[in-house]
PDB file of C-alpha atoms in Angstrom:
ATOM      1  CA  UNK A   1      24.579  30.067  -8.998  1.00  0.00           C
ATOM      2  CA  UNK A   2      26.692  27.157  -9.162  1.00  0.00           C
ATOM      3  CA  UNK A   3      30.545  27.206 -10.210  1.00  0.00           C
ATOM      4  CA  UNK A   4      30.922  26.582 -13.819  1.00  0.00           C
ATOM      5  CA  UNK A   5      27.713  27.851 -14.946  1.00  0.00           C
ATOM      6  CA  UNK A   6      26.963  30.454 -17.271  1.00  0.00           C
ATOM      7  CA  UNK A   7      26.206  33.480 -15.110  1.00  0.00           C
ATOM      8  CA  UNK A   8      22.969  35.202 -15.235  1.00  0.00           C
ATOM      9  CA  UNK A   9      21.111  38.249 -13.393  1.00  0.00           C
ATOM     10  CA  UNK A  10      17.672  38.963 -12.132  1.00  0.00           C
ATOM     11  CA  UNK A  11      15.937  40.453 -14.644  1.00  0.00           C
ATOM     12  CA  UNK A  12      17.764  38.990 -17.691  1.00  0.00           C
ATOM     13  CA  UNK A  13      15.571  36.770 -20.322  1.00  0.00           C
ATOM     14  CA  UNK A  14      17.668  33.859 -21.779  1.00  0.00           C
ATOM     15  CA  UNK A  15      16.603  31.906 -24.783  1.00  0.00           C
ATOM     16  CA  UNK A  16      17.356  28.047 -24.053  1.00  0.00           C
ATOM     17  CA  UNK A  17      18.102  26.178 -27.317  1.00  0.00           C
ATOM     18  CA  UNK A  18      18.629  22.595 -27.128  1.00  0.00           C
ATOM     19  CA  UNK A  19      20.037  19.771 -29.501  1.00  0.00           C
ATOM     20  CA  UNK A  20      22.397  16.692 -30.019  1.00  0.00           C
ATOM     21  CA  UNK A  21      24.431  19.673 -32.029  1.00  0.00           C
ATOM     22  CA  UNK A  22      25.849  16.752 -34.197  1.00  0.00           C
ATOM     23  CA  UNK A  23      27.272  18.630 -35.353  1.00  0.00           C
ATOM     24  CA  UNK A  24      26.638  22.512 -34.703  1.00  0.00           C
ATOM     25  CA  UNK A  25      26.363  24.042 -38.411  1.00  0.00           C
ATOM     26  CA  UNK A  26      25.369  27.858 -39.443  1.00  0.00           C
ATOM     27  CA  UNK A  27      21.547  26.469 -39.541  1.00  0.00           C
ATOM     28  CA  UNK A  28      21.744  26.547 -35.646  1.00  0.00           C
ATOM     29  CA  UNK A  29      24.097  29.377 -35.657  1.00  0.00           C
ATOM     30  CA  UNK A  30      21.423  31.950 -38.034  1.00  0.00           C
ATOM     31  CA  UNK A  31      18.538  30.713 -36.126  1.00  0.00           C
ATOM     32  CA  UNK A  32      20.189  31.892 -32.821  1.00  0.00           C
ATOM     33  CA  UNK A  33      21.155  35.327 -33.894  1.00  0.00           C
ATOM     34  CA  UNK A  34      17.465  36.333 -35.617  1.00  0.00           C
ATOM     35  CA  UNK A  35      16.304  34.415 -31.980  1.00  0.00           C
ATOM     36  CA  UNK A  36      18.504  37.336 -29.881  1.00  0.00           C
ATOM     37  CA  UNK A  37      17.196  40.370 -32.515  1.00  0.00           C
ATOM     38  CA  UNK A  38      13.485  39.141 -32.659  1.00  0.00           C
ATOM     39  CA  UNK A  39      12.898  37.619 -29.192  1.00  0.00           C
ATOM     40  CA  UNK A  40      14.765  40.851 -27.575  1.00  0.00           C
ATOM     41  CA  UNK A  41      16.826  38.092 -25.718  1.00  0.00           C
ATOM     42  CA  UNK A  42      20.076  38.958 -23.199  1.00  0.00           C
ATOM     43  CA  UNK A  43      21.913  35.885 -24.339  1.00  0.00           C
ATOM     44  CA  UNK A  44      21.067  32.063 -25.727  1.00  0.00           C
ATOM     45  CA  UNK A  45      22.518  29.143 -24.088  1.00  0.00           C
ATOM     46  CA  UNK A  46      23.336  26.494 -26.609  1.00  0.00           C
ATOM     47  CA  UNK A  47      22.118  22.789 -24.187  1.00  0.00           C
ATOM     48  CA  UNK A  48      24.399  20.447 -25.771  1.00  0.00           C
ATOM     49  CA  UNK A  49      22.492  17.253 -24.853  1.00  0.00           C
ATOM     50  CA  UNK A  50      24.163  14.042 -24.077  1.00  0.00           C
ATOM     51  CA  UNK A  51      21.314  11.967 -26.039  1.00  0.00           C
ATOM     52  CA  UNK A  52      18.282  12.033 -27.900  1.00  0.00           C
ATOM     53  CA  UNK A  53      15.886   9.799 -26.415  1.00  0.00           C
ATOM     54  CA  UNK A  54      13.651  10.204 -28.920  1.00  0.00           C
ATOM     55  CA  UNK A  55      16.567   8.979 -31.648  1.00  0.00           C
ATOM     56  CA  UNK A  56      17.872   5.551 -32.037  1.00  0.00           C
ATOM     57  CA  UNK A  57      21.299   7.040 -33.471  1.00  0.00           C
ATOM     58  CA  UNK A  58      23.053   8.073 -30.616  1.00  0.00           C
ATOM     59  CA  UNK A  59      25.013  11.155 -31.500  1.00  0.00           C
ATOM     60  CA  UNK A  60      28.967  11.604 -31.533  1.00  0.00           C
ATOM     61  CA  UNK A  61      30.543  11.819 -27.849  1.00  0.00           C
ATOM     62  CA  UNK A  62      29.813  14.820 -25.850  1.00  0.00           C
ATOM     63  CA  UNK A  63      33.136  16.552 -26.053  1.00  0.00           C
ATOM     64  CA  UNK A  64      33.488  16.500 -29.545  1.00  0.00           C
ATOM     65  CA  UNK A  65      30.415  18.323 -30.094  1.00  0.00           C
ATOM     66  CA  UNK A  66      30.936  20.746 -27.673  1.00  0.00           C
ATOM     67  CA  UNK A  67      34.388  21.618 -29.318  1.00  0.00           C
ATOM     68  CA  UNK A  68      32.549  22.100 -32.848  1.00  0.00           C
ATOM     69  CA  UNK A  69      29.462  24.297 -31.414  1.00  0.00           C
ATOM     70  CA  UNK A  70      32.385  26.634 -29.721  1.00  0.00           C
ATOM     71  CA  UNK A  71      34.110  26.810 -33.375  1.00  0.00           C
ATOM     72  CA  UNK A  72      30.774  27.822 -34.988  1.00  0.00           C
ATOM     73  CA  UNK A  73      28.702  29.971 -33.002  1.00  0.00           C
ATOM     74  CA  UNK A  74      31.321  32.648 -31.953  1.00  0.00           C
ATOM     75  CA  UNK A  75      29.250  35.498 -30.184  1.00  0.00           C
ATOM     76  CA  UNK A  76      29.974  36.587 -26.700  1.00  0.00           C
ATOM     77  CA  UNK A  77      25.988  37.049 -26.016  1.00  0.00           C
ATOM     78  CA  UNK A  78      25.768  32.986 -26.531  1.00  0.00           C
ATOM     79  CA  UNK A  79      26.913  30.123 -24.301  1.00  0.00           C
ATOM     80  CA  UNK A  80      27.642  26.515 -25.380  1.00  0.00           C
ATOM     81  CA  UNK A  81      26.838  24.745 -22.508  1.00  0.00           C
ATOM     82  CA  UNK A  82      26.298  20.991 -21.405  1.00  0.00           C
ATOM     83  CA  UNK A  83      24.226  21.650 -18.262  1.00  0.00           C
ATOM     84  CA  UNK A  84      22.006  18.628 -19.038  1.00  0.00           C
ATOM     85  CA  UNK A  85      24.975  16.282 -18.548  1.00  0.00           C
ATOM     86  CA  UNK A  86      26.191  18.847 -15.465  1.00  0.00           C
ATOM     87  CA  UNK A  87      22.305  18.783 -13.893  1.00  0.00           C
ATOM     88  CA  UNK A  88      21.860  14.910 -14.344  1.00  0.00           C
ATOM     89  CA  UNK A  89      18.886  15.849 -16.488  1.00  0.00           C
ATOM     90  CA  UNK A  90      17.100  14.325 -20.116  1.00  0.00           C
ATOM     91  CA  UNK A  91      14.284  15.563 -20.378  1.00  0.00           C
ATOM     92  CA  UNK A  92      13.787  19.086 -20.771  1.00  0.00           C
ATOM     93  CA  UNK A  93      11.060  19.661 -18.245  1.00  0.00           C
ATOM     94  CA  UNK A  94      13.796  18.908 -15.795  1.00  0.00           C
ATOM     95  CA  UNK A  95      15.799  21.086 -17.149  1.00  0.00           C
ATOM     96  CA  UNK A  96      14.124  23.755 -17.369  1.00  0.00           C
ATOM     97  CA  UNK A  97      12.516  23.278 -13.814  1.00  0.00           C
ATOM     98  CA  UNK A  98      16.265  23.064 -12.664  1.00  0.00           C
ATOM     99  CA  UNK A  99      17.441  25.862 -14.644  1.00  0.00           C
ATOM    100  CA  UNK A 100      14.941  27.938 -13.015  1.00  0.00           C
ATOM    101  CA  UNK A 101      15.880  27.047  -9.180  1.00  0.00           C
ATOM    102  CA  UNK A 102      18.528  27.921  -9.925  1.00  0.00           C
ATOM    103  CA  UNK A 103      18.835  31.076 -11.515  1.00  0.00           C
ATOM    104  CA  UNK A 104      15.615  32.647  -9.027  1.00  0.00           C
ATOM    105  CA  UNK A 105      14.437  36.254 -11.606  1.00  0.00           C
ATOM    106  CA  UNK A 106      15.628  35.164 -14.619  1.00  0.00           C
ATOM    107  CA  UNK A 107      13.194  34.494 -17.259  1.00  0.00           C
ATOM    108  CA  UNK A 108      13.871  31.595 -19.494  1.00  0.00           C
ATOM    109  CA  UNK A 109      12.737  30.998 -23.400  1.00  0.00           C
ATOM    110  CA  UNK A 110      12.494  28.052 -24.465  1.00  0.00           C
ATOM    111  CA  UNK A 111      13.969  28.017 -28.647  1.00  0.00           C
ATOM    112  CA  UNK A 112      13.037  25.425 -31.542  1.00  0.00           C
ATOM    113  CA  UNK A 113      13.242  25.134 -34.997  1.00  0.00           C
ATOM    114  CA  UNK A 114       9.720  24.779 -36.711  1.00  0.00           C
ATOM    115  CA  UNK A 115      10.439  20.698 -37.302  1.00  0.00           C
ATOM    116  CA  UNK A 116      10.756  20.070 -33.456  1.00  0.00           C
ATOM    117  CA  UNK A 117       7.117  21.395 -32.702  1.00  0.00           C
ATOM    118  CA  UNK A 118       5.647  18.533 -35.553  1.00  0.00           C
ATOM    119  CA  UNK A 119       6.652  16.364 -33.211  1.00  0.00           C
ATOM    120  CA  UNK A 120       6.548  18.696 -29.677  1.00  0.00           C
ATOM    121  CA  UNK A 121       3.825  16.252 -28.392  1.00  0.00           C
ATOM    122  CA  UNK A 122       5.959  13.270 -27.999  1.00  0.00           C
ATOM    123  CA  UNK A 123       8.247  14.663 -25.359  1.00  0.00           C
ATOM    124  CA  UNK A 124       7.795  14.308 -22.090  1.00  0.00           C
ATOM    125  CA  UNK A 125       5.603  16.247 -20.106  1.00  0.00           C
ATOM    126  CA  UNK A 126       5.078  18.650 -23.424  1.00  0.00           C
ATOM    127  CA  UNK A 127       2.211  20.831 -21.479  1.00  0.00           C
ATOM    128  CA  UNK A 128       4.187  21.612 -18.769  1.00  0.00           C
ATOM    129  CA  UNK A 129       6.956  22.709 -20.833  1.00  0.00           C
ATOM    130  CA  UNK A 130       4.485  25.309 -22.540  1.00  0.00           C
ATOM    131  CA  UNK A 131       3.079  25.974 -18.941  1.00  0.00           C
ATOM    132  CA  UNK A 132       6.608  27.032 -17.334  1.00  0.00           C
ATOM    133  CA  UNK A 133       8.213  29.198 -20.160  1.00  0.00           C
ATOM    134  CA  UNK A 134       7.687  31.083 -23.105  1.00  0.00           C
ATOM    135  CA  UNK A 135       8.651  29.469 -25.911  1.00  0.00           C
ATOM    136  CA  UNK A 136       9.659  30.759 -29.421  1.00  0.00           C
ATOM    137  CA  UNK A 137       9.387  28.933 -32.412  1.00  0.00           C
ATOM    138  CA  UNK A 138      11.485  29.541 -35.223  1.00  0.00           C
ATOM    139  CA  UNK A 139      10.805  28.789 -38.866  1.00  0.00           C
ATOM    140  CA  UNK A 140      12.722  26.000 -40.465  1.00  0.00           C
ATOM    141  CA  UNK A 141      12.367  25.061 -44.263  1.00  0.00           C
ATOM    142  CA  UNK A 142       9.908  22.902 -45.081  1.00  0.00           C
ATOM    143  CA  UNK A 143       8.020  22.783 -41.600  1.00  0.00           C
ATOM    144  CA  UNK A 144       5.998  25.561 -41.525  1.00  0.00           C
ATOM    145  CA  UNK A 145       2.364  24.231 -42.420  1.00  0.00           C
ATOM    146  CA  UNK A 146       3.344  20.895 -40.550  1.00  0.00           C
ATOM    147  CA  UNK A 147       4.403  23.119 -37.687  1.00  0.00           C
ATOM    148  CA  UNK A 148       1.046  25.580 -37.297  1.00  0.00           C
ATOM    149  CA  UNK A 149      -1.121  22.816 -37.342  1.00  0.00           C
ATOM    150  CA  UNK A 150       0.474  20.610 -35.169  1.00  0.00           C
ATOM    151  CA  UNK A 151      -0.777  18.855 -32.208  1.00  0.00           C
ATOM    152  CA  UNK A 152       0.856  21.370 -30.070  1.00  0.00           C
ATOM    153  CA  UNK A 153       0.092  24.122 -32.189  1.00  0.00           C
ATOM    154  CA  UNK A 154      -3.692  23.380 -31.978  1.00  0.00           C
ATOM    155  CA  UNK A 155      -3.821  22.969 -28.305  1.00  0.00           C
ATOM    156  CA  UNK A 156      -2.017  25.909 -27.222  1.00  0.00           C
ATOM    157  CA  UNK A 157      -2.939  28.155 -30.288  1.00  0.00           C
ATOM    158  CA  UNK A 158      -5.292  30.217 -27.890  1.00  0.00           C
ATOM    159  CA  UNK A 159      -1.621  31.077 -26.377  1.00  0.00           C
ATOM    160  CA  UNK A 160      -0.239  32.150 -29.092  1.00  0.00           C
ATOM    161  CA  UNK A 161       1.122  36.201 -29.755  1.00  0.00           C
ATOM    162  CA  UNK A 162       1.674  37.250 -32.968  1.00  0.00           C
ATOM    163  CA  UNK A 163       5.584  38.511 -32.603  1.00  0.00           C
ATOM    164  CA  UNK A 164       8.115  37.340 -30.746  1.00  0.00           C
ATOM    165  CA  UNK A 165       8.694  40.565 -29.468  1.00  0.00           C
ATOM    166  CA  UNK A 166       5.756  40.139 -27.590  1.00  0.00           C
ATOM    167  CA  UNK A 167       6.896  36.763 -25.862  1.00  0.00           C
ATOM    168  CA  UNK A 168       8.567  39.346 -23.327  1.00  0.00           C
ATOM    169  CA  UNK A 169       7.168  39.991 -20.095  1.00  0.00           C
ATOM    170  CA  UNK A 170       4.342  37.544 -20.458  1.00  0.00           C
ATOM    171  CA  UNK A 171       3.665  34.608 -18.902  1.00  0.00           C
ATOM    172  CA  UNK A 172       3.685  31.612 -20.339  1.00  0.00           C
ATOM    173  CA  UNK A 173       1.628  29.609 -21.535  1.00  0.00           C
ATOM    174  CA  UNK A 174       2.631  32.043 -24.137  1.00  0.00           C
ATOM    175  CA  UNK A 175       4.260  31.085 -27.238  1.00  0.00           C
ATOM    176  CA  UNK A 176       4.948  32.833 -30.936  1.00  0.00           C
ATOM    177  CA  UNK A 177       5.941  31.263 -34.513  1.00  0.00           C
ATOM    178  CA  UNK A 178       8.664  33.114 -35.407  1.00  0.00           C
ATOM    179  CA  UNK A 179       9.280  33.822 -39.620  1.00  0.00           C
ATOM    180  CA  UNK A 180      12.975  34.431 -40.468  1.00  0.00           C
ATOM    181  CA  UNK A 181      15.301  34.116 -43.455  1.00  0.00           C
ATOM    182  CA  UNK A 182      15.566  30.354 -44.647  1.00  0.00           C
ATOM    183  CA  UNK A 183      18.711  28.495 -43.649  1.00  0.00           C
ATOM    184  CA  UNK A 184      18.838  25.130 -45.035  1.00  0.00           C
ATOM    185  CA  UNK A 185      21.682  23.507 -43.057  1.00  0.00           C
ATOM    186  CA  UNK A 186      20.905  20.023 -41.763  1.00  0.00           C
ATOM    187  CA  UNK A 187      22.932  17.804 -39.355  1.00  0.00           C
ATOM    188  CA  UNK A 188      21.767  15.026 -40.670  1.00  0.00           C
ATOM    189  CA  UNK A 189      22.959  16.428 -44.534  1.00  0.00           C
ATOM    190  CA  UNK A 190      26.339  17.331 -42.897  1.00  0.00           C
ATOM    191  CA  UNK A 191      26.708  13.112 -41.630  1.00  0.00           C
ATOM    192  CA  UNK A 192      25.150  11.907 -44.707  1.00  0.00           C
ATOM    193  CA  UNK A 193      27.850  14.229 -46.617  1.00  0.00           C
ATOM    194  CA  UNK A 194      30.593  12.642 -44.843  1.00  0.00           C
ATOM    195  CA  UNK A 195      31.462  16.297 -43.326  1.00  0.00           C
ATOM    196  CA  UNK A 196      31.213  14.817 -39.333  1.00  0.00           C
ATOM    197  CA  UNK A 197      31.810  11.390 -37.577  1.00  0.00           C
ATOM    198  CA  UNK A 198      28.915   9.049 -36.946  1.00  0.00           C
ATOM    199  CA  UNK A 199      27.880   8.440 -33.450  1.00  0.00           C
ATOM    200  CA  UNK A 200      28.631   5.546 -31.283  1.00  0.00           C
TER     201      UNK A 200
END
């Protein structure tokens, strides 16, 4: 385990949940605490990404966000990390194929909101993703029909359990939609709002 990292032990499962965070809002923070009750997860590491490839808009600098994830999400079980920027890694393959090097008996789970798998199939090397870890996907308003049918969805639905309770101990490609209480909070309401500083 390398200095600086969060620190994890065989045997834990950590849900991975990653994002621009720009910024962090109670949207990311309720999502992450039904992830840790329904998922049965040891802790969530928050991947504060340094860019979106897939966004034009790059997002506010690094730090910043960082500082404004620690002020929201204030549970001991969660980490707000930057290990993308630390691991010299974008895309989340990588990342995840890192992450798992280096932490040898941990199992990972990979977390997104409902919106992210409409458009799952566009990042990179999306099947391997779904190959390598379990992945839970949590509802988000407004994406749910979008979401089950998806391109993703419809490949991998013979993978799918019906619970996320049941995403643990399996493995992947195993993946579950996971219903939860509606919280509408949107970064991109927050900029629009004038409630956060545009990116560069």
């Amino acid at each position: 385990m390398r200095a600086g990292f969060p620190v994890a032990t065989k045997g834990m499962v950590i849900g991975l949940l990653g994002g621009s965070f720009d910024p962090a809002h109670e949207g990311h923070v309720h999502i992450t605490r039904e992830a840790l009750k329904r998922l049965g997860l040891d802790q969530v590491w928050w991947l504060v990404t340094p860019g979106n490839p897939l966004k034009a808009r790059q997002p506010a600098p690094l730090k910043d966000r960082m500082a404004r994830a620690r002020a929201v999400m204030r549970d001991p079980r969660v980490k707000i990390t930057a290990l993308e920027a630390a691991l010299g890694t974008r895309a989340t393959y990588d990342t995840i194929t890192r992450l798992k090097a280096i932490y040898p008996g941990v199992t990972f789970v990979w977390l997104m909101g409902a919106d992210n798998l409409v458009q799952f199939h566009k990042w990179g090397r999306w099947r391997d993703i779904l190959r390598s870890v379990a992945v839970g996907v949590l509802a988000r308003p407004g994406s749910g029909v979008a979401a089950r049918t998806s391109v993703a969805a419809r490949a991998f639905r013979v993978h799918q359990v019906d619970r996320g309770e049941n995403l643990r101990g399996r493995k992947p490609p195993v993946w579950a939609f996971v219903n939860l209480p509606m919280n509408d909070a949107s970064s991109t309401e927050i900029r629009a709002k004038g409630g956060w500083k545009s990116g560069r």
